[in-house]
Tab-separated table of N, CA and C in Angstrom:
chain	number	residue	atom	x	y	z
A	22	MET	N	0.840	-1.186	0.000
A	22	MET	CA	0.000	0.000	0.000
A	22	MET	C	0.881	1.244	0.000
A	23	MET	N	0.374	2.287	-0.600
A	23	MET	CA	0.980	3.598	-0.415
A	23	MET	C	0.273	4.210	0.791
A	24	ILE	N	1.055	4.599	1.796
A	24	ILE	CA	0.496	5.062	3.057
A	24	ILE	C	0.990	6.468	3.362
A	25	LEU	N	0.026	7.386	3.514
A	25	LEU	CA	0.343	8.755	3.924
A	25	LEU	C	0.525	8.776	5.432
A	26	ILE	N	1.654	9.280	5.883
A	26	ILE	CA	1.911	9.431	7.308
A	26	ILE	C	1.449	10.829	7.686
A	27	ALA	N	0.469	10.910	8.590
A	27	ALA	CA	-0.131	12.186	8.975
A	27	ALA	C	0.065	12.416	10.466
A	28	GLY	N	0.415	13.636	10.801
A	28	GLY	CA	0.595	14.013	12.202
A	28	GLY	C	0.994	15.471	12.266
A	29	PRO	N	1.333	15.934	13.446
A	29	PRO	CA	1.694	17.349	13.596
A	29	PRO	C	2.929	17.714	12.780
A	30	TYR	N	2.844	18.842	12.117
A	30	TYR	CA	4.012	19.455	11.476
A	30	TYR	C	4.135	20.880	11.998
A	31	ARG	N	3.186	21.715	11.685
A	31	ARG	CA	3.202	23.108	12.133
A	31	ARG	C	2.487	23.273	13.479
A	32	SER	N	1.512	22.426	13.736
A	32	SER	CA	0.688	22.538	14.956
A	32	SER	C	1.547	22.567	16.212
A	33	GLY	N	1.226	23.481	17.100
A	33	GLY	CA	1.894	23.561	18.390
A	33	GLY	C	3.304	24.112	18.359
A	34	THR	N	3.739	24.633	17.221
A	34	THR	CA	5.120	25.115	17.115
A	34	THR	C	5.244	26.636	17.186
A	35	ASP	N	4.131	27.349	17.067
A	35	ASP	CA	4.154	28.811	16.971
A	35	ASP	C	5.095	29.238	15.834
A	36	ASN	N	5.102	28.420	14.775
A	36	ASN	CA	5.919	28.649	13.581
A	36	ASN	C	7.428	28.642	13.837
A	37	ASP	N	7.847	28.001	14.914
A	37	ASP	CA	9.271	27.847	15.213
A	37	ASP	C	9.820	26.781	14.264
A	38	LEU	N	10.721	27.176	13.382
A	38	LEU	CA	11.228	26.262	12.359
A	38	LEU	C	11.944	25.051	12.948
A	39	LYS	N	12.615	25.219	14.090
A	39	LYS	CA	13.284	24.091	14.730
A	39	LYS	C	12.252	23.062	15.208
A	40	LEU	N	11.172	23.524	15.813
A	40	LEU	CA	10.129	22.610	16.274
A	40	LEU	C	9.421	21.949	15.091
A	41	MET	N	9.241	22.694	14.019
A	41	MET	CA	8.625	22.113	12.822
A	41	MET	C	9.523	21.014	12.257
A	42	GLN	N	10.824	21.229	12.260
A	42	GLN	CA	11.763	20.209	11.787
A	42	GLN	C	11.698	18.976	12.677
A	43	GLU	N	11.591	19.173	13.985
A	43	GLU	CA	11.469	18.038	14.899
A	43	GLU	C	10.190	17.257	14.604
A	44	ASN	N	9.098	17.957	14.314
A	44	ASN	CA	7.852	17.276	13.961
A	44	ASN	C	8.001	16.488	12.666
A	45	LEU	N	8.691	17.080	11.691
A	45	LEU	CA	8.923	16.366	10.435
A	45	LEU	C	9.736	15.099	10.685
A	46	GLU	N	10.718	15.190	11.548
A	46	GLU	CA	11.530	14.012	11.870
A	46	GLU	C	10.690	12.931	12.550
A	47	ARG	N	9.712	13.312	13.377
A	47	ARG	CA	8.800	12.330	13.976
A	47	ARG	C	7.987	11.636	12.895
A	48	LEU	N	7.471	12.419	11.932
A	48	LEU	CA	6.735	11.825	10.815
A	48	LEU	C	7.638	10.865	10.046
A	49	GLU	N	8.836	11.321	9.748
A	49	GLU	CA	9.766	10.522	8.952
A	49	GLU	C	10.208	9.253	9.670
A	50	SER	N	10.174	9.261	10.994
A	50	SER	CA	10.601	8.071	11.737
A	50	SER	C	9.684	6.874	11.475
A	51	MET	N	8.503	7.118	10.949
A	51	MET	CA	7.581	6.035	10.614
A	51	MET	C	7.811	5.495	9.203
A	52	ALA	N	8.533	6.229	8.371
A	52	ALA	CA	8.671	5.880	6.959
A	52	ALA	C	9.451	4.580	6.736
A	53	LEU	N	10.602	4.457	7.339
A	53	LEU	CA	11.416	3.253	7.112
A	53	LEU	C	10.727	1.993	7.638
A	54	PRO	N	10.132	2.018	8.831
A	54	PRO	CA	9.400	0.818	9.264
A	54	PRO	C	8.291	0.422	8.282
A	55	LEU	N	7.547	1.397	7.769
A	55	LEU	CA	6.501	1.087	6.786
A	55	LEU	C	7.111	0.486	5.521
A	56	PHE	N	8.209	1.064	5.079
A	56	PHE	CA	8.892	0.554	3.886
A	56	PHE	C	9.350	-0.890	4.108
A	57	ARG	N	9.917	-1.151	5.268
A	57	ARG	CA	10.403	-2.504	5.566
A	57	ARG	C	9.264	-3.507	5.704
A	58	MET	N	8.055	-3.013	5.941
A	58	MET	CA	6.878	-3.875	5.996
A	58	MET	C	6.335	-4.152	4.593
A	59	GLY	N	6.946	-3.541	3.590
A	59	GLY	CA	6.555	-3.785	2.213
A	59	GLY	C	5.679	-2.711	1.606
A	60	HIS	N	5.514	-1.590	2.307
A	60	HIS	CA	4.654	-0.505	1.828
A	60	HIS	C	5.487	0.653	1.286
A	61	MET	N	4.821	1.609	0.662
A	61	MET	CA	5.470	2.828	0.185
A	61	MET	C	4.964	3.996	1.033
A	62	PRO	N	5.800	4.506	1.938
A	62	PRO	CA	5.387	5.635	2.771
A	62	PRO	C	5.515	6.954	2.026
A	63	ILE	N	4.659	7.894	2.380
A	63	ILE	CA	4.726	9.239	1.816
A	63	ILE	C	4.306	10.226	2.904
A	64	ILE	N	4.911	11.382	2.883
A	64	ILE	CA	4.593	12.456	3.828
A	64	ILE	C	4.293	13.702	3.008
A	65	GLY	N	3.200	14.364	3.317
A	65	GLY	CA	2.785	15.534	2.551
A	65	GLY	C	3.867	16.590	2.445
A	66	GLU	N	4.637	16.783	3.511
A	66	GLU	CA	5.688	17.804	3.497
A	66	GLU	C	6.798	17.467	2.516
A	67	TRP	N	7.002	16.188	2.227
A	67	TRP	CA	8.008	15.827	1.228
A	67	TRP	C	7.657	16.426	-0.122
A	68	LEU	N	6.380	16.594	-0.370
A	68	LEU	CA	5.919	17.182	-1.623
A	68	LEU	C	5.752	18.691	-1.495
A	69	ALA	N	5.192	19.117	-0.380
A	69	ALA	CA	4.842	20.528	-0.222
A	69	ALA	C	6.057	21.430	-0.019
A	70	LEU	N	7.048	21.003	0.743
A	70	LEU	CA	8.163	21.905	1.059
A	70	LEU	C	8.917	22.394	-0.176
A	71	PRO	N	9.272	21.528	-1.128
A	71	PRO	CA	9.922	22.056	-2.335
A	71	PRO	C	9.000	22.984	-3.132
A	72	LEU	N	7.710	22.662	-3.179
A	72	LEU	CA	6.765	23.526	-3.888
A	72	LEU	C	6.642	24.884	-3.208
A	73	LEU	N	6.628	24.883	-1.876
A	73	LEU	CA	6.559	26.146	-1.134
A	73	LEU	C	7.766	27.031	-1.451
A	74	LYS	N	8.932	26.412	-1.512
A	74	LYS	CA	10.154	27.167	-1.842
A	74	LYS	C	10.046	27.745	-3.252
A	75	LEU	N	9.646	26.927	-4.205
A	75	LEU	CA	9.513	27.386	-5.592
A	75	LEU	C	8.457	28.479	-5.745
A	76	ALA	N	7.380	28.373	-4.937
A	76	ALA	CA	6.287	29.342	-5.040
A	76	ALA	C	6.591	30.647	-4.310
A	77	GLY	N	7.674	30.668	-3.541
A	77	GLY	CA	8.071	31.903	-2.875
A	77	GLY	C	7.447	32.136	-1.512
A	78	ALA	N	7.081	31.070	-0.810
A	78	ALA	CA	6.548	31.234	0.548
A	78	ALA	C	7.611	31.914	1.411
A	79	LYS	N	7.167	32.884	2.195
A	79	LYS	CA	8.099	33.627	3.052
A	79	LYS	C	8.117	33.093	4.475
A	80	GLU	N	6.951	32.600	4.938
A	80	GLU	CA	6.867	32.098	6.308
A	80	GLU	C	5.677	31.148	6.419
A	81	PRO	N	5.735	30.247	7.393
A	81	PRO	CA	4.608	29.328	7.587
A	81	PRO	C	3.301	30.101	7.797
A	82	GLY	N	2.296	29.678	7.066
A	82	GLY	CA	0.978	30.286	7.217
A	82	GLY	C	0.691	31.441	6.286
A	83	ASP	N	1.684	31.901	5.518
A	83	ASP	CA	1.418	33.022	4.618
A	83	ASP	C	0.517	32.572	3.468
A	84	LYS	N	0.181	33.491	2.596
A	84	LYS	CA	-0.770	33.209	1.519
A	84	LYS	C	-0.294	32.050	0.627
A	85	VAL	N	0.973	32.055	0.273
A	85	VAL	CA	1.524	30.987	-0.565
A	85	VAL	C	1.469	29.653	0.185
A	86	TRP	N	1.784	29.682	1.460
A	86	TRP	CA	1.723	28.478	2.297
A	86	TRP	C	0.318	27.880	2.234
A	87	GLN	N	-0.683	28.710	2.415
A	87	GLN	CA	-2.073	28.238	2.401
A	87	GLN	C	-2.448	27.665	1.036
A	88	GLU	N	-1.903	28.253	-0.006
A	88	GLU	CA	-2.197	27.792	-1.368
A	88	GLU	C	-1.621	26.400	-1.641
A	89	VAL	N	-0.481	26.088	-1.019
A	89	VAL	CA	0.275	24.886	-1.383
A	89	VAL	C	0.250	23.783	-0.325
A	90	GLN	N	0.484	24.122	0.923
A	90	GLN	CA	0.760	23.122	1.960
A	90	GLN	C	-0.295	22.020	2.046
A	91	TYR	N	-1.508	22.348	2.392
A	91	TYR	CA	-2.523	21.311	2.589
A	91	TYR	C	-3.063	20.759	1.268
A	92	PRO	N	-3.232	21.588	0.246
A	92	PRO	CA	-3.670	21.013	-1.036
A	92	PRO	C	-2.698	19.958	-1.579
A	93	ALA	N	-1.400	20.148	-1.395
A	93	ALA	CA	-0.431	19.153	-1.867
A	93	ALA	C	-0.648	17.821	-1.161
A	94	ALA	N	-0.840	17.875	0.153
A	94	ALA	CA	-1.063	16.638	0.909
A	94	ALA	C	-2.374	15.981	0.502
A	95	HIS	N	-3.408	16.775	0.302
A	95	HIS	CA	-4.705	16.192	-0.045
A	95	HIS	C	-4.707	15.592	-1.448
A	96	ARG	N	-3.999	16.202	-2.375
A	96	ARG	CA	-3.900	15.603	-3.713
A	96	ARG	C	-3.168	14.267	-3.644
A	97	MET	N	-2.102	14.224	-2.846
A	97	MET	CA	-1.358	12.976	-2.686
A	97	MET	C	-2.210	11.939	-1.980
A	98	LEU	N	-2.949	12.380	-0.989
A	98	LEU	CA	-3.793	11.473	-0.211
A	98	LEU	C	-4.743	10.686	-1.100
A	99	LEU	N	-5.274	11.332	-2.118
A	99	LEU	CA	-6.229	10.662	-3.000
A	99	LEU	C	-5.571	9.590	-3.874
A	100	LYS	N	-4.255	9.536	-3.887
A	100	LYS	CA	-3.514	8.484	-4.601
A	100	LYS	C	-3.082	7.355	-3.663
A	101	CYS	N	-3.351	7.531	-2.367
A	101	CYS	CA	-2.914	6.571	-1.359
A	101	CYS	C	-3.975	5.510	-1.097
A	102	ASP	N	-3.529	4.458	-0.433
A	102	ASP	CA	-4.413	3.373	-0.025
A	102	ASP	C	-4.806	3.485	1.439
A	103	ALA	N	-3.984	4.198	2.216
A	103	ALA	CA	-4.200	4.247	3.657
A	103	ALA	C	-3.509	5.471	4.251
A	104	VAL	N	-3.865	5.734	5.503
A	104	VAL	CA	-3.240	6.798	6.295
A	104	VAL	C	-2.772	6.190	7.610
A	105	LEU	N	-1.570	6.556	8.018
A	105	LEU	CA	-1.091	6.256	9.353
A	105	LEU	C	-1.092	7.583	10.102
A	106	ARG	N	-2.028	7.728	11.033
A	106	ARG	CA	-2.162	8.974	11.813
A	106	ARG	C	-1.387	8.795	13.107
A	107	ILE	N	-0.258	9.512	13.219
A	107	ILE	CA	0.541	9.397	14.439
A	107	ILE	C	0.016	10.378	15.485
A	108	GLU	N	0.459	10.182	16.712
A	108	GLU	CA	-0.033	10.973	17.842
A	108	GLU	C	0.314	12.447	17.710
A	109	GLY	N	-0.505	13.254	18.350
A	109	GLY	CA	-0.266	14.678	18.438
A	109	GLY	C	-1.389	15.482	17.821
A	110	GLU	N	-1.690	16.587	18.447
A	110	GLU	CA	-2.759	17.449	17.968
A	110	GLU	C	-2.361	18.094	16.644
A	111	SER	N	-3.247	17.981	15.657
A	111	SER	CA	-2.976	18.546	14.341
A	111	SER	C	-4.272	18.656	13.550
A	112	LYS	N	-4.672	19.889	13.261
A	112	LYS	CA	-5.868	20.091	12.438
A	112	LYS	C	-5.657	19.524	11.039
A	113	GLY	N	-4.469	19.721	10.491
A	113	GLY	CA	-4.173	19.220	9.150
A	113	GLY	C	-4.241	17.703	9.078
A	114	ALA	N	-3.663	17.020	10.071
A	114	ALA	CA	-3.697	15.558	10.083
A	114	ALA	C	-5.114	15.051	10.316
A	115	ASP	N	-5.867	15.757	11.158
A	115	ASP	CA	-7.269	15.375	11.366
A	115	ASP	C	-8.067	15.533	10.073
A	116	GLU	N	-7.743	16.558	9.310
A	116	GLU	CA	-8.403	16.755	8.021
A	116	GLU	C	-8.010	15.649	7.044
A	117	ASP	N	-6.746	15.229	7.085
A	117	ASP	CA	-6.314	14.100	6.250
A	117	ASP	C	-7.136	12.857	6.562
A	118	VAL	N	-7.348	12.594	7.839
A	118	VAL	CA	-8.137	11.425	8.245
A	118	VAL	C	-9.573	11.561	7.752
A	119	ARG	N	-10.141	12.748	7.872
A	119	ARG	CA	-11.513	12.973	7.412
A	119	ARG	C	-11.631	12.701	5.917
A	120	VAL	N	-10.717	13.265	5.134
A	120	VAL	CA	-10.730	13.078	3.684
A	120	VAL	C	-10.514	11.601	3.346
A	121	ALA	N	-9.618	10.954	4.062
A	121	ALA	CA	-9.358	9.533	3.823
A	121	ALA	C	-10.611	8.700	4.082
A	122	ARG	N	-11.289	8.980	5.174
A	122	ARG	CA	-12.529	8.242	5.481
A	122	ARG	C	-13.566	8.446	4.386
A	123	GLU	N	-13.730	9.694	3.960
A	123	GLU	CA	-14.718	9.998	2.916
A	123	GLU	C	-14.423	9.261	1.621
A	124	ASN	N	-13.157	8.939	1.411
A	124	ASN	CA	-12.753	8.284	0.165
A	124	ASN	C	-12.471	6.797	0.337
A	125	GLY	N	-12.852	6.246	1.478
A	125	GLY	CA	-12.758	4.808	1.696
A	125	GLY	C	-11.362	4.259	1.929
A	126	LEU	N	-10.423	5.112	2.323
A	126	LEU	CA	-9.073	4.629	2.602
A	126	LEU	C	-9.024	3.996	3.983
A	127	LYS	N	-8.081	3.098	4.166
A	127	LYS	CA	-7.851	2.500	5.473
A	127	LYS	C	-7.138	3.522	6.349
A	128	ILE	N	-7.455	3.505	7.626
A	128	ILE	CA	-6.835	4.431	8.566
A	128	ILE	C	-6.273	3.634	9.731
A	129	TYR	N	-5.005	3.873	10.006
A	129	TYR	CA	-4.324	3.215	11.113
A	129	TYR	C	-3.838	4.284	12.086
A	130	PHE	N	-3.877	3.941	13.371
A	130	PHE	CA	-3.430	4.870	14.403
A	130	PHE	C	-2.189	4.358	15.123
A	131	ASN	N	-1.780	3.147	14.800
A	131	ASN	CA	-0.572	2.552	15.373
A	131	ASN	C	0.156	1.786	14.287
A	132	LEU	N	1.450	1.904	14.258
A	132	LEU	CA	2.263	1.186	13.284
A	132	LEU	C	2.004	-0.319	13.386
A	133	GLU	N	1.810	-0.796	14.600
A	133	GLU	CA	1.603	-2.224	14.821
A	133	GLU	C	0.321	-2.739	14.160
A	134	ASP	N	-0.613	-1.849	13.887
A	134	ASP	CA	-1.886	-2.253	13.266
A	134	ASP	C	-1.800	-2.377	11.749
A	135	VAL	N	-0.747	-1.847	11.162
A	135	VAL	CA	-0.576	-1.914	9.704
A	135	VAL	C	-0.117	-3.315	9.339
A	136	PRO	N	-0.858	-4.000	8.475
A	136	PRO	CA	-0.443	-5.364	8.104
A	136	PRO	C	0.782	-5.321	7.195
A	137	LYS	N	1.591	-6.349	7.310
A	137	LYS	CA	2.722	-6.478	6.390
A	137	LYS	C	2.191	-6.792	4.995
A	138	ALA	N	2.905	-6.294	4.000
A	138	ALA	CA	2.515	-6.572	2.613
A	138	ALA	C	2.845	-8.025	2.290
A	139	ASN	N	2.061	-8.595	1.403
A	139	ASN	CA	2.304	-9.996	1.013
A	139	ASN	C	3.449	-10.087	0.038
């Protein structure tokens, strides 16, 4: 399965870039285990961050950020088979789960619940 890893990125950071990087590293820490289970992990920020740079975003939450950040994740989400929602308060990740449910994707809240690929 292609699995979107969803969780806090900007939430709770007050736009502190160091805290945002730490959140990204938490998201990324789930990627290799998913890959080793036979799946293809993806994180919305892997797609959005280069686009934000190209589009000229100046700071988290600015107009360009709003145009790119969540739409990039949601477009990718519609190509996925499942979502792994990791812990932590996040409106964006909660929205990912909502969109995933509406589109019939599987949703996991623990890595241990994700089945190994055949």
